Amino acid sequence: QVQLVESGGDLVQPGGSLTLSCAASGFTLGYYSIGWFRKAPGKEHEGVSCISNGGTITANADFVQGRFTISRDNAKNTLYLQLNSLKPEDTAVYYCAVLDYCSARGLELSKTYRFWGQGTQVTVSS
């Protein structure tokens, strides 16, 4: 069964950090570009960050502004997202997803996303 399972979401204070993980099963994650998108209440889905299958290409949404770092461990079939300097507006459910390709434009297009997990909640609040 093809599956993506996110973890690591939590309640954190503004300025804090979190590391999100996404474990893949039922397929070889290393064959694909993968990334993260998020969904906040009352807002549209937003692409956050992506990384190519070999890890040589990454792309981030403008709002990331150097605060988030995406990485992957193909040997562990796992994707990560390091979130630093978190702001209240980063509050959302974060989903990992397999993408057709990784680019800044691709992050913005819903058709780029093949499938995704159930998400993990990140809440930034004092």
PDB file of C-alpha atoms in Angstrom:
ATOM      1  CA  GLN A   1       0.000   0.000   0.000  1.00  0.00           C
ATOM      2  CA  VAL A   2       1.403   3.342  -1.080  1.00  0.00           C
ATOM      3  CA  GLN A   3       1.425   5.679   1.879  1.00  0.00           C
ATOM      4  CA  LEU A   4       2.919   8.919   3.212  1.00  0.00           C
ATOM      5  CA  VAL A   5       2.754   9.529   6.967  1.00  0.00           C
ATOM      6  CA  GLU A   6       3.660  12.909   8.409  1.00  0.00           C
ATOM      7  CA  SER A   7       4.718  13.534  12.005  1.00  0.00           C
ATOM      8  CA  GLY A   8       6.361  16.162  14.177  1.00  0.00           C
ATOM      9  CA  GLY A   9       3.673  18.812  14.268  1.00  0.00           C
ATOM     10  CA  ASP A  10       3.145  20.541  17.596  1.00  0.00           C
ATOM     11  CA  LEU A  11       2.241  23.733  19.415  1.00  0.00           C
ATOM     12  CA  VAL A  12       5.232  26.086  19.472  1.00  0.00           C
ATOM     13  CA  GLN A  13       5.791  29.697  20.482  1.00  0.00           C
ATOM     14  CA  PRO A  14       6.589  32.378  17.906  1.00  0.00           C
ATOM     15  CA  GLY A  15      10.266  32.239  17.028  1.00  0.00           C
ATOM     16  CA  GLY A  16      10.429  28.544  17.838  1.00  0.00           C
ATOM     17  CA  SER A  17      11.457  25.569  15.727  1.00  0.00           C
ATOM     18  CA  LEU A  18      10.060  22.212  14.672  1.00  0.00           C
ATOM     19  CA  THR A  19      11.179  19.345  12.508  1.00  0.00           C
ATOM     20  CA  LEU A  20       8.533  17.603  10.441  1.00  0.00           C
ATOM     21  CA  SER A  21       9.074  14.104   9.078  1.00  0.00           C
ATOM     22  CA  CYS A  22       7.329  12.189   6.329  1.00  0.00           C
ATOM     23  CA  ALA A  23       7.775   8.438   6.125  1.00  0.00           C
ATOM     24  CA  ALA A  24       6.994   6.752   2.820  1.00  0.00           C
ATOM     25  CA  SER A  25       5.966   3.134   2.462  1.00  0.00           C
ATOM     26  CA  GLY A  26       4.913   0.905  -0.397  1.00  0.00           C
ATOM     27  CA  PHE A  27       7.164   2.628  -2.933  1.00  0.00           C
ATOM     28  CA  THR A  28      10.711   3.946  -3.321  1.00  0.00           C
ATOM     29  CA  LEU A  29      10.696   7.602  -2.411  1.00  0.00           C
ATOM     30  CA  GLY A  30      14.069   8.142  -4.066  1.00  0.00           C
ATOM     31  CA  TYR A  31      12.538   7.865  -7.536  1.00  0.00           C
ATOM     32  CA  TYR A  32      10.411  10.973  -7.083  1.00  0.00           C
ATOM     33  CA  SER A  33      10.438  14.680  -6.449  1.00  0.00           C
ATOM     34  CA  ILE A  34       8.719  15.336  -3.148  1.00  0.00           C
ATOM     35  CA  GLY A  35       7.690  18.325  -1.100  1.00  0.00           C
ATOM     36  CA  TRP A  36       5.421  19.976   1.412  1.00  0.00           C
ATOM     37  CA  PHE A  37       2.300  22.049   1.143  1.00  0.00           C
ATOM     38  CA  ARG A  38       0.120  23.485   3.897  1.00  0.00           C
ATOM     39  CA  LYS A  39      -3.502  24.337   4.506  1.00  0.00           C
ATOM     40  CA  ALA A  40      -4.567  26.960   7.045  1.00  0.00           C
ATOM     41  CA  PRO A  41      -8.193  27.508   8.085  1.00  0.00           C
ATOM     42  CA  GLY A  42      -9.946  29.777   5.638  1.00  0.00           C
ATOM     43  CA  LYS A  43      -7.010  29.800   3.220  1.00  0.00           C
ATOM     44  CA  GLU A  44      -6.117  27.995   0.044  1.00  0.00           C
ATOM     45  CA  HIS A  45      -3.492  25.281  -0.059  1.00  0.00           C
ATOM     46  CA  GLU A  46       0.028  26.717  -0.294  1.00  0.00           C
ATOM     47  CA  GLY A  47       3.073  24.982  -1.678  1.00  0.00           C
ATOM     48  CA  VAL A  48       5.905  25.328   0.833  1.00  0.00           C
ATOM     49  CA  SER A  49       9.033  23.561  -0.376  1.00  0.00           C
ATOM     50  CA  CYS A  50      10.165  20.733  -2.640  1.00  0.00           C
ATOM     51  CA  ILE A  51      13.256  18.694  -3.452  1.00  0.00           C
ATOM     52  CA  SER A  52      14.171  16.680  -6.522  1.00  0.00           C
ATOM     53  CA  ASN A  53      14.657  12.919  -6.414  1.00  0.00           C
ATOM     54  CA  GLY A  54      18.444  13.242  -6.226  1.00  0.00           C
ATOM     55  CA  GLY A  55      18.309  16.153  -3.827  1.00  0.00           C
ATOM     56  CA  THR A  56      20.174  18.500  -6.163  1.00  0.00           C
ATOM     57  CA  ILE A  57      17.243  20.841  -6.791  1.00  0.00           C
ATOM     58  CA  THR A  58      15.161  22.544  -4.118  1.00  0.00           C
ATOM     59  CA  ALA A  59      12.557  25.257  -4.335  1.00  0.00           C
ATOM     60  CA  ASN A  60      10.701  27.279  -1.737  1.00  0.00           C
ATOM     61  CA  ALA A  61       7.700  29.546  -1.630  1.00  0.00           C
ATOM     62  CA  ASP A  62       8.453  33.242  -1.175  1.00  0.00           C
ATOM     63  CA  PHE A  63       7.072  33.282   2.353  1.00  0.00           C
ATOM     64  CA  VAL A  64       9.719  30.768   3.486  1.00  0.00           C
ATOM     65  CA  GLN A  65      12.364  33.522   3.383  1.00  0.00           C
ATOM     66  CA  GLY A  66      15.170  31.177   4.394  1.00  0.00           C
ATOM     67  CA  ARG A  67      13.389  29.980   7.536  1.00  0.00           C
ATOM     68  CA  PHE A  68      12.587  26.418   6.401  1.00  0.00           C
ATOM     69  CA  THR A  69      14.950  23.723   5.132  1.00  0.00           C
ATOM     70  CA  ILE A  70      13.831  20.665   3.211  1.00  0.00           C
ATOM     71  CA  SER A  71      15.913  17.503   3.124  1.00  0.00           C
ATOM     72  CA  ARG A  72      15.523  13.837   2.335  1.00  0.00           C
ATOM     73  CA  ASP A  73      17.090  10.548   3.314  1.00  0.00           C
ATOM     74  CA  ASN A  74      16.390   8.135   0.485  1.00  0.00           C
ATOM     75  CA  ALA A  75      17.948   5.244   2.400  1.00  0.00           C
ATOM     76  CA  LYS A  76      15.306   5.756   5.097  1.00  0.00           C
ATOM     77  CA  ASN A  77      12.558   6.579   2.607  1.00  0.00           C
ATOM     78  CA  THR A  78      11.931   9.751   4.603  1.00  0.00           C
ATOM     79  CA  LEU A  79      11.458  13.464   3.899  1.00  0.00           C
ATOM     80  CA  TYR A  80      12.076  16.239   6.424  1.00  0.00           C
ATOM     81  CA  LEU A  81      11.181  19.890   6.843  1.00  0.00           C
ATOM     82  CA  GLN A  82      13.067  21.949   9.405  1.00  0.00           C
ATOM     83  CA  LEU A  83      10.980  24.939  10.455  1.00  0.00           C
ATOM     84  CA  ASN A  84      12.786  27.830  12.152  1.00  0.00           C
ATOM     85  CA  SER A  85      11.733  31.319  13.241  1.00  0.00           C
ATOM     86  CA  LEU A  86       8.105  30.261  13.178  1.00  0.00           C
ATOM     87  CA  LYS A  87       5.383  32.896  12.973  1.00  0.00           C
ATOM     88  CA  PRO A  88       1.695  32.704  13.902  1.00  0.00           C
ATOM     89  CA  GLU A  89       0.851  32.852  10.188  1.00  0.00           C
ATOM     90  CA  ASP A  90       2.711  29.548   9.727  1.00  0.00           C
ATOM     91  CA  THR A  91      -0.088  27.822  11.635  1.00  0.00           C
ATOM     92  CA  ALA A  92      -1.531  25.171   9.326  1.00  0.00           C
ATOM     93  CA  VAL A  93      -1.779  21.479   8.600  1.00  0.00           C
ATOM     94  CA  TYR A  94       1.388  20.486   6.753  1.00  0.00           C
ATOM     95  CA  TYR A  95       1.242  17.724   4.160  1.00  0.00           C
ATOM     96  CA  CYS A  96       4.028  15.934   2.360  1.00  0.00           C
ATOM     97  CA  ALA A  97       3.408  15.018  -1.239  1.00  0.00           C
ATOM     98  CA  VAL A  98       4.925  13.319  -4.252  1.00  0.00           C
ATOM     99  CA  LEU A  99       5.291  15.803  -7.100  1.00  0.00           C
ATOM    100  CA  ASP A 100       5.737  15.441 -10.849  1.00  0.00           C
ATOM    101  CA  TYR A 101       8.730  17.769 -10.602  1.00  0.00           C
ATOM    102  CA  CYS A 102      10.275  20.292  -8.232  1.00  0.00           C
ATOM    103  CA  SER A 103      10.245  23.985  -9.095  1.00  0.00           C
ATOM    104  CA  ALA A 104       8.987  27.219  -7.575  1.00  0.00           C
ATOM    105  CA  ARG A 105       6.257  27.376 -10.212  1.00  0.00           C
ATOM    106  CA  GLY A 106       5.367  23.724  -9.725  1.00  0.00           C
ATOM    107  CA  LEU A 107       4.772  24.343  -6.020  1.00  0.00           C
ATOM    108  CA  GLU A 108       1.981  26.756  -6.974  1.00  0.00           C
ATOM    109  CA  LEU A 109       0.133  24.362  -9.287  1.00  0.00           C
ATOM    110  CA  SER A 110      -2.255  21.773  -7.860  1.00  0.00           C
ATOM    111  CA  LYS A 111      -1.741  19.544 -10.910  1.00  0.00           C
ATOM    112  CA  THR A 112       1.905  19.060  -9.906  1.00  0.00           C
ATOM    113  CA  TYR A 113       0.914  17.043  -6.846  1.00  0.00           C
ATOM    114  CA  ARG A 114       0.361  13.314  -7.358  1.00  0.00           C
ATOM    115  CA  PHE A 115      -0.627  12.151  -3.897  1.00  0.00           C
ATOM    116  CA  TRP A 116      -0.121  13.171  -0.251  1.00  0.00           C
ATOM    117  CA  GLY A 117      -0.461  12.081   3.338  1.00  0.00           C
ATOM    118  CA  GLN A 118      -2.947  12.938   6.071  1.00  0.00           C
ATOM    119  CA  GLY A 119      -0.994  15.902   7.382  1.00  0.00           C
ATOM    120  CA  THR A 120       0.415  17.076  10.697  1.00  0.00           C
ATOM    121  CA  GLN A 121      -0.786  20.138  12.614  1.00  0.00           C
ATOM    122  CA  VAL A 122       1.617  22.978  13.321  1.00  0.00           C
ATOM    123  CA  THR A 123       0.314  25.682  15.659  1.00  0.00           C
ATOM    124  CA  VAL A 124       2.370  28.773  16.384  1.00  0.00           C
ATOM    125  CA  SER A 125       0.996  30.706  19.325  1.00  0.00           C
ATOM    126  CA  SER A 126       2.077  32.298  22.568  1.00  0.00           C
TER     127      SER A 126
END
